[in-house]
Coordinates of C-alpha atoms in Angstrom, one line a residue:
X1 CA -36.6 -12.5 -19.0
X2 CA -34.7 -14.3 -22.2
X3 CA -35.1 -18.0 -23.3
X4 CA -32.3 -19.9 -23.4
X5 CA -31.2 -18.9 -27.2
X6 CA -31.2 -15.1 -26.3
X7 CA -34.4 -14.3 -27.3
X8 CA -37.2 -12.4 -25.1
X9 CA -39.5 -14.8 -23.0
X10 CA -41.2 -12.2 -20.7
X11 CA -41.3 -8.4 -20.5
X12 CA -41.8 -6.9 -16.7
X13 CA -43.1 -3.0 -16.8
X14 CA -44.1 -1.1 -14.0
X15 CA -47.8 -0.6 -12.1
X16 CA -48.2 2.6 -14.2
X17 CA -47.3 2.1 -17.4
X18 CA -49.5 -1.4 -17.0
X19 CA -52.6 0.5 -16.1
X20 CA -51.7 3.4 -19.1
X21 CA -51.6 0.1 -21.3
X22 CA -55.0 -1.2 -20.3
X23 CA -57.1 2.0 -20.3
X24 CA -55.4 2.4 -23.9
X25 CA -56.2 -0.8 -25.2
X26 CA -59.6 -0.6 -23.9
X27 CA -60.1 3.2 -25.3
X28 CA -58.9 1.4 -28.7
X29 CA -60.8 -1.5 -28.4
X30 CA -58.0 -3.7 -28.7
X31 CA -59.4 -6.6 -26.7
X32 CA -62.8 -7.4 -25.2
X33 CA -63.4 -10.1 -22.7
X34 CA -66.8 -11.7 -22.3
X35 CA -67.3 -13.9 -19.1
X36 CA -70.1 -14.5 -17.0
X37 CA -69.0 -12.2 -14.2
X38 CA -68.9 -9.3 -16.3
X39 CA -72.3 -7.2 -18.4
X40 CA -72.1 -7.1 -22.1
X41 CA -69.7 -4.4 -23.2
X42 CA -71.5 -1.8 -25.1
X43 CA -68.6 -1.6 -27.7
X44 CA -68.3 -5.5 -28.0
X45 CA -69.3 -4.9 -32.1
X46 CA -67.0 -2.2 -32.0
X47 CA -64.3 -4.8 -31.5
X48 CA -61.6 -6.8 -33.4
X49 CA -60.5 -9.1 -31.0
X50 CA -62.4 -11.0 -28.3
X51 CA -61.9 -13.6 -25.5
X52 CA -64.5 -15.7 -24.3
X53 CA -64.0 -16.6 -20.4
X54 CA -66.2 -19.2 -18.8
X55 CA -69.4 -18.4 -20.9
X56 CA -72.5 -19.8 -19.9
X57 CA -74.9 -20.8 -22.6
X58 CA -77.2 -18.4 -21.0
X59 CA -74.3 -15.5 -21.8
X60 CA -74.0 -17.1 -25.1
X61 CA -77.6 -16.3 -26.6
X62 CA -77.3 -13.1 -24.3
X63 CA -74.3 -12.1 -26.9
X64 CA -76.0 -13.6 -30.4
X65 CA -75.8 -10.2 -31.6
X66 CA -72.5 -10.8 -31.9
X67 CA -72.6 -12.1 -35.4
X68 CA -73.2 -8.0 -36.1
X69 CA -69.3 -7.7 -35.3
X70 CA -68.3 -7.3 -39.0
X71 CA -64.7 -6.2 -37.8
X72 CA -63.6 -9.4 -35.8
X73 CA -60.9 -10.6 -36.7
X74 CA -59.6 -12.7 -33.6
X75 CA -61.5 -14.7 -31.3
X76 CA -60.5 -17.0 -28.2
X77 CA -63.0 -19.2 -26.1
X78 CA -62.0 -21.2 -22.7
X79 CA -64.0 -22.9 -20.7
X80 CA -67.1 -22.9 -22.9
X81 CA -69.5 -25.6 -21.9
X82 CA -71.8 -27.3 -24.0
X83 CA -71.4 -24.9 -26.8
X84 CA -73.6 -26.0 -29.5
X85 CA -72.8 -26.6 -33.2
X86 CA -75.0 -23.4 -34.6
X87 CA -73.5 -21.3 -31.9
X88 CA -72.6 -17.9 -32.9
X89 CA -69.5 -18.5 -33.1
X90 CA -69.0 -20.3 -35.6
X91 CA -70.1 -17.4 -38.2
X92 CA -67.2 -15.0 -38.3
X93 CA -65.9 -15.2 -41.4
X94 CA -63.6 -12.9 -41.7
X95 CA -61.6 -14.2 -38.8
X96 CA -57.8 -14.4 -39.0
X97 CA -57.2 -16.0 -35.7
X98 CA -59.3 -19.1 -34.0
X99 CA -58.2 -20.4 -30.8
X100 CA -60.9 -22.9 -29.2
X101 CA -57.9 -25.2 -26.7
X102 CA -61.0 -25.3 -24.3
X103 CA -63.5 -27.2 -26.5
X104 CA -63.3 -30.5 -25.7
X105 CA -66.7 -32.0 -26.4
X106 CA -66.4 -31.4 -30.6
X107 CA -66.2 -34.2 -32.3
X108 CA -66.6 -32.7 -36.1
X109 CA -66.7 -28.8 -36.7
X110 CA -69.5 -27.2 -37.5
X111 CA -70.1 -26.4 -41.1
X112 CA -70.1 -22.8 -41.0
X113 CA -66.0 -23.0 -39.8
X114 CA -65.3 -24.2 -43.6
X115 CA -66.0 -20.5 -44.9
X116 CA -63.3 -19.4 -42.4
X117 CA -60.6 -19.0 -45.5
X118 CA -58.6 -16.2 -44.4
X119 CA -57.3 -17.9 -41.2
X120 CA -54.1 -18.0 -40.4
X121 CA -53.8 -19.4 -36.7
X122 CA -56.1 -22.0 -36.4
X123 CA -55.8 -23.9 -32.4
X124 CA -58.4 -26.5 -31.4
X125 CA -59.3 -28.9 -28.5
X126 CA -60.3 -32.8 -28.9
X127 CA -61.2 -33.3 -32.1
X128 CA -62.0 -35.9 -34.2
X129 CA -60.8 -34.8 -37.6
X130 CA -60.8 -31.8 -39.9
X131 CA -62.8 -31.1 -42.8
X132 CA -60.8 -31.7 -46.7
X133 CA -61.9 -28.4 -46.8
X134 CA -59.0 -27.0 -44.6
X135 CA -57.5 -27.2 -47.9
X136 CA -58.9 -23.8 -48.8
X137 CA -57.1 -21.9 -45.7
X138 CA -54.8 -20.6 -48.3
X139 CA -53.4 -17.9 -46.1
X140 CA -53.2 -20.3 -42.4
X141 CA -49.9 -20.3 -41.4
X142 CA -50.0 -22.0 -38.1
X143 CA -52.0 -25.3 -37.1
X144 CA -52.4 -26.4 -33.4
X145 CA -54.6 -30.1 -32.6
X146 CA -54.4 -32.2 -29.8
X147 CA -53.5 -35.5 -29.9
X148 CA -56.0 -37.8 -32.0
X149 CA -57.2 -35.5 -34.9
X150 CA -57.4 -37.0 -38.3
X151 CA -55.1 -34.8 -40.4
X152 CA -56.6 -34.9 -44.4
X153 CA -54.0 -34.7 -47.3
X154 CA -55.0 -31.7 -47.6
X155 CA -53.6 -29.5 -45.0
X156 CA -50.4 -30.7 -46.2
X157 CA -50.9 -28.6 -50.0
X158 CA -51.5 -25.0 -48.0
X159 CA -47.8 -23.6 -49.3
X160 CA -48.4 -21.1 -46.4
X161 CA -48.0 -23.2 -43.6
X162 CA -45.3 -21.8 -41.1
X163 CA -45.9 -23.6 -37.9
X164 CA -47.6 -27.6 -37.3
X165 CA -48.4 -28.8 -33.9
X166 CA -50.6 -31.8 -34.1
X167 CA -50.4 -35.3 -32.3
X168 CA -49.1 -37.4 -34.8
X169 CA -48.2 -36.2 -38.3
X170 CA -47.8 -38.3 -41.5
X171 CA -47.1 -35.7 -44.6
X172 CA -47.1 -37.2 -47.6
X173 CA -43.8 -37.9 -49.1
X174 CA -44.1 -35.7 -52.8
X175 CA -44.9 -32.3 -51.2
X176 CA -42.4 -29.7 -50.0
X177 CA -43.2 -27.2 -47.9
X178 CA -40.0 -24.4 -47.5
X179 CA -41.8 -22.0 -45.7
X180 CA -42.4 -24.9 -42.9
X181 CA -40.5 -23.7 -39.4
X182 CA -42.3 -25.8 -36.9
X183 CA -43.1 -29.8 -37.3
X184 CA -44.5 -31.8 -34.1
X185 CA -44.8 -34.6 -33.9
X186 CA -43.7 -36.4 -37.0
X187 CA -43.9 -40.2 -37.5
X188 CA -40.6 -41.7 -37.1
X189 CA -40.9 -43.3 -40.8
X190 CA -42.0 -40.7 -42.3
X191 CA -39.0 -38.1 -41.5
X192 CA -36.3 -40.4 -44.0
X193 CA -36.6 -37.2 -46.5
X194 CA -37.7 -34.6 -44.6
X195 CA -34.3 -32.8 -44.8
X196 CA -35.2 -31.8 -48.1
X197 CA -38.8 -31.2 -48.2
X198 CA -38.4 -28.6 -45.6
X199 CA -35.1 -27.7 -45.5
X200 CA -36.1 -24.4 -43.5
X201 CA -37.5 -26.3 -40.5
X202 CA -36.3 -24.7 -37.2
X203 CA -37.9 -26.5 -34.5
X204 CA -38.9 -30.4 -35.1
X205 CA -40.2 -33.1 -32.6
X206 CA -39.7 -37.1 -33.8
X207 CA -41.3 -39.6 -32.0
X208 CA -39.1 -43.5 -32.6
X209 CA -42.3 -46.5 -32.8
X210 CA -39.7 -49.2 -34.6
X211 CA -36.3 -50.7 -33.6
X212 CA -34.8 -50.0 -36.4
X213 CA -36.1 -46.5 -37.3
X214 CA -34.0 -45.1 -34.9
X215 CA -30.6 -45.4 -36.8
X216 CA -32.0 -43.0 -39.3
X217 CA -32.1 -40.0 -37.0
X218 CA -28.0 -39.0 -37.9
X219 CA -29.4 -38.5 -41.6
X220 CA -32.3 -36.8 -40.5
X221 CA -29.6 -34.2 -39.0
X222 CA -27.3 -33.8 -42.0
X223 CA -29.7 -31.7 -43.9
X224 CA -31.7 -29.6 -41.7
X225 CA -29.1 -26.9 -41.2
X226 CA -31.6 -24.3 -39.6
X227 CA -32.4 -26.6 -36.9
X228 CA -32.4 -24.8 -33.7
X229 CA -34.8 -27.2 -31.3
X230 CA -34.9 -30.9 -31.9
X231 CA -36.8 -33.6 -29.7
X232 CA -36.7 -37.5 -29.9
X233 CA -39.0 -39.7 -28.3
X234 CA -38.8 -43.5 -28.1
X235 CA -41.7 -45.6 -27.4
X236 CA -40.8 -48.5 -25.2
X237 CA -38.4 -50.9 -26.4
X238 CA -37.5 -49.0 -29.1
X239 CA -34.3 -47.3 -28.6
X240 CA -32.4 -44.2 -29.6
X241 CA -29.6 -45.2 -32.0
X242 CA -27.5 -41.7 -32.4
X243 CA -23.9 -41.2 -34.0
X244 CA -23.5 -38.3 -31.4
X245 CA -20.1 -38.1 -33.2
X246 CA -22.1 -35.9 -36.1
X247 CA -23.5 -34.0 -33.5
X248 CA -20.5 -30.4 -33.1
X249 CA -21.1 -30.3 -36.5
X250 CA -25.0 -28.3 -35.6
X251 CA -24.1 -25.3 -34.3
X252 CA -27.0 -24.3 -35.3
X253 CA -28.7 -26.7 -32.6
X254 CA -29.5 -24.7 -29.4
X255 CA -32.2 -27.2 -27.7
X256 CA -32.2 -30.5 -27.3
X257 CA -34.4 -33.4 -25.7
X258 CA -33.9 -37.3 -26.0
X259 CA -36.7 -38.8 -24.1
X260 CA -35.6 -42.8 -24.6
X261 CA -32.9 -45.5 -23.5
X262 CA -29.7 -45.4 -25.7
X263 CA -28.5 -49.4 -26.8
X264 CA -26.2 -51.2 -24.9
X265 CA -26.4 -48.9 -22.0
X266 CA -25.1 -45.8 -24.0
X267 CA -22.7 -43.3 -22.9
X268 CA -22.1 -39.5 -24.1
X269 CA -20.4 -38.7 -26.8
X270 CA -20.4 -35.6 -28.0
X271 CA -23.0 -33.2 -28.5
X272 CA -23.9 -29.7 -30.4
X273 CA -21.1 -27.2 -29.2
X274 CA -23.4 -24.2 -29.2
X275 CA -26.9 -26.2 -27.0
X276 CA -27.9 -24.0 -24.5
X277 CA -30.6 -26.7 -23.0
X278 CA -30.3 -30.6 -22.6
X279 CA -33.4 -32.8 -21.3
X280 CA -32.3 -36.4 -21.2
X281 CA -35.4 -38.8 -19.9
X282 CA -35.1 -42.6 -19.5
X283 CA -31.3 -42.7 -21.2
X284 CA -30.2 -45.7 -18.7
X285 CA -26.8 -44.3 -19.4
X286 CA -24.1 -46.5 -17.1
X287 CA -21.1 -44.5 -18.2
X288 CA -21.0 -40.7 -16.1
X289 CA -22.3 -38.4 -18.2
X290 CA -21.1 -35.2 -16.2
X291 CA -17.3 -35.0 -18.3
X292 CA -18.3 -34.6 -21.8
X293 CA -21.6 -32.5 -20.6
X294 CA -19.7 -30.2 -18.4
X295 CA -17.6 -28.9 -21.5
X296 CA -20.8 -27.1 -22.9
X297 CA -19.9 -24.0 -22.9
X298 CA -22.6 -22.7 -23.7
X299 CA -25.9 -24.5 -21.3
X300 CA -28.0 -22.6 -19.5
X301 CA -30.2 -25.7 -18.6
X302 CA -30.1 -29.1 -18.5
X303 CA -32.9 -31.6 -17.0
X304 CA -32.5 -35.1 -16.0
X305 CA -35.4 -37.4 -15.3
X306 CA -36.2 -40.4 -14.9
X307 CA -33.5 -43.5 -15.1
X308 CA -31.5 -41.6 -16.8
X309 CA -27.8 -42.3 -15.2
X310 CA -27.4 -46.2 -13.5
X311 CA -24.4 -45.5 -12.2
X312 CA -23.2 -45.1 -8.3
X313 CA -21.0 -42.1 -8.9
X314 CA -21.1 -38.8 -10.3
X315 CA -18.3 -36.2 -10.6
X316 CA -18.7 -32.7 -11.4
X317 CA -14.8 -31.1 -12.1
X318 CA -13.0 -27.3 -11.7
X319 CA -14.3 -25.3 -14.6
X320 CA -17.0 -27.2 -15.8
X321 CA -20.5 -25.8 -16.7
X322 CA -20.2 -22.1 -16.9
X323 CA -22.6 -21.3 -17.8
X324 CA -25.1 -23.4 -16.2
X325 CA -27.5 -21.5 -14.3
X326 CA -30.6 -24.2 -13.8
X327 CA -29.7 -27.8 -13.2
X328 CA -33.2 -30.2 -12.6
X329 CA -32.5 -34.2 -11.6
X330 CA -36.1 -35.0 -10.7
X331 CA -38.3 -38.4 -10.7
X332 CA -40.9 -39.4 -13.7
X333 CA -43.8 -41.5 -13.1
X334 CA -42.3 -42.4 -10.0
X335 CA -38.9 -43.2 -11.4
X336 CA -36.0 -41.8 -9.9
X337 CA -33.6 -39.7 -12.4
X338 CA -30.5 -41.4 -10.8
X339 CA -31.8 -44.5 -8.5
X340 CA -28.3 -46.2 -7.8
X341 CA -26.6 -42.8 -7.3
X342 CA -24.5 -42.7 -4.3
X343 CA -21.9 -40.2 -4.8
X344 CA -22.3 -37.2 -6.3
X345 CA -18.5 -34.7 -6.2
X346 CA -18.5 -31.4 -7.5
X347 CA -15.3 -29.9 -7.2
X348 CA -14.3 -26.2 -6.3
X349 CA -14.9 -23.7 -9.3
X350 CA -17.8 -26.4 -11.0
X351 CA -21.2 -24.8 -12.6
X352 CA -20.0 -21.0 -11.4
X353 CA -23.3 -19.4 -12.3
X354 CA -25.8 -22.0 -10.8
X355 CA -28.7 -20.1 -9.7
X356 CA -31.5 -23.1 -9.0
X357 CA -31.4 -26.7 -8.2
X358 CA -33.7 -29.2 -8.0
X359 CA -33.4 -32.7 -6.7
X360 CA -36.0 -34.9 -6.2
X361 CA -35.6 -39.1 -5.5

């Protein structure tokens, strides 16, 4: 299975060459899982990578001889209750991977996670703020927090940094980061030069909190020429002010998603020649959209939902879409994508390829 850019999403094999896999993997030691279901592997400080499944904290102080497991280098946790602070695993220094989505009940890391310098994929769960200390991860390439963690200054001087998923983001406005691909979510007022301090960025996600912070998005554009995925989200009342006009200039641009109402009702102007996916949420568009859409030659997908067309008719013409293949108009938080819609014409030879439809009111 491909994404919509080309590029592989899922690999299918067959029984047989799954079950090779597995008895390989195991033979190598290439993954052990620890869960409450399961005994204590014998080879578990044998081991580079291991997943923690549901453990108990009985099966956590069955497994404290874990901190023997020199050659770790990856660990995942889900589902861990209660884990406490001088848990075991906190004590792998040597890791290069940390993934802890499940641990929700931190509120400040443990101590010990500041001698973790040779990360490089760091993922957490709810919490509160990271140490200054983070600042020493000089090899961490990707960051991953959940909404509400305090980011310190520092983070933002690790020249390494590939990949930022965190809540809200703020960077400070002196440092540049070129090797920076992924940025989510920045602070609307804080993107006015980000086109130059990381002019590499491939996939970037905005979120609009002022009126008039939204007219600044068609500079934003005019310097990221790498941009392949871009998402816009408008907090109520404040709209999304785009100069779509400047938009076939990204060919670059594959995805797309403006989660906001457009002023003065809006209408579709032009967008990036070469999108293969479109999400428009709350547009209030009154103009059809479906004639300058349908001339994408290129779109695989495109979603609508939630008040996004106010309009009573909708026309779909010969030859448009071909290359759609998914088309979603579905409700959000109980608003209909299209509520006044009471036509909808597709003509003979529209959206050739359509392979799944979903409608929802």
């Amino acid at each position: 299975m491909r994404k919509n850019n080309g590029s592989v999403k899922k690999c299918g094999v067959h029984d047989l060459l799954l079950d090779f896999a597995r008895s390989a993997a195991k033979k190598d030691f290439f993954l052990t899982v620890c869960s409450n279901e399961n005994d204590q592997p014998t080879y578990l400080a044998s081991s580079r990578r291991v997943a923690f499944h549901n453990v108990n904290d009985t099966k956590i102080n069955e497994i404290s001889r874990v901190s023997t497991m020199h050659g770790l280098r990856t660990l995942m946790a889900f589902g861990l209750p209660n884990l406490q602070k001088d848990s075991p695993i906190f004590r792998f220094e040597l890791l290069r991977v940390l993934d802890l989505t499940e641990l929700t009940f931190v509120q400040r890391l443990p101590k010990e996670i500041e001698l973790m310098i040779h990360l490089r994929y760091l993922r957490l769960g709810h919490v509160s703020c990271l140490p200054s200390s983070i600042g020493n991860f000089i090899s961490l390439e990707t960051v991953i927090l959940r909404q509400g963690t305090a980011i310190p200054i520092t983070l933002w001087k690790i020249k390494t940094l590939r990949h930022v998923q965190v809540g809200w983001a703020k960077p400070p406005q002196s440092l540049e980061l070129k090797n920076l691909l992924t940025l989510e979510y920045v602070e609307s007022g804080s993107y006015k030069t980000i086109n130059w301090r990381f002019p590499n960025l491939r996939k970037l996600k905005v979120v609009i909190n002022k009126e008039q912070q939204g007219t600044m998005l068609t500079h934003l554009l005019c310097g990221l020429d790498h941009l392949t995925s871009l998402r816009i989200e408008a907090e109520r009342y404040c709209p999304i002010e785009i100069d779509t006009k400047d938009f076939p200039f990204h060919n670059h641009l594959l995805s797309l998603t403006l989660f906001g109402f457009w002023r003065k009702g809006g209408s579709v102007s032009e967008f990036p020649t070469c999108l293969t996916k479109l999400e428009l949420m709350y547009s209030r568009l009154e103009q059809d959209p479906m004639p300058k859409l349908e001339r994408l030659q290129y779109l695989v997908t495109l979603k609508f939902l939630g008040n996004v067309y106010l309009g009573k008719t909708m026309v779909c013409s010969t030859g448009g879409f071909p290359c759609l293949k998914s088309l979603f108009i579905d409700s959000l938080w109980d608003d209909d994508a299209m509520p006044n819609l009471e036509e909808w014409r597709i003509e003979r030879g529209a959206m050739p390829k359509l392979a799944f439809l979903k409608l929802v009111s």
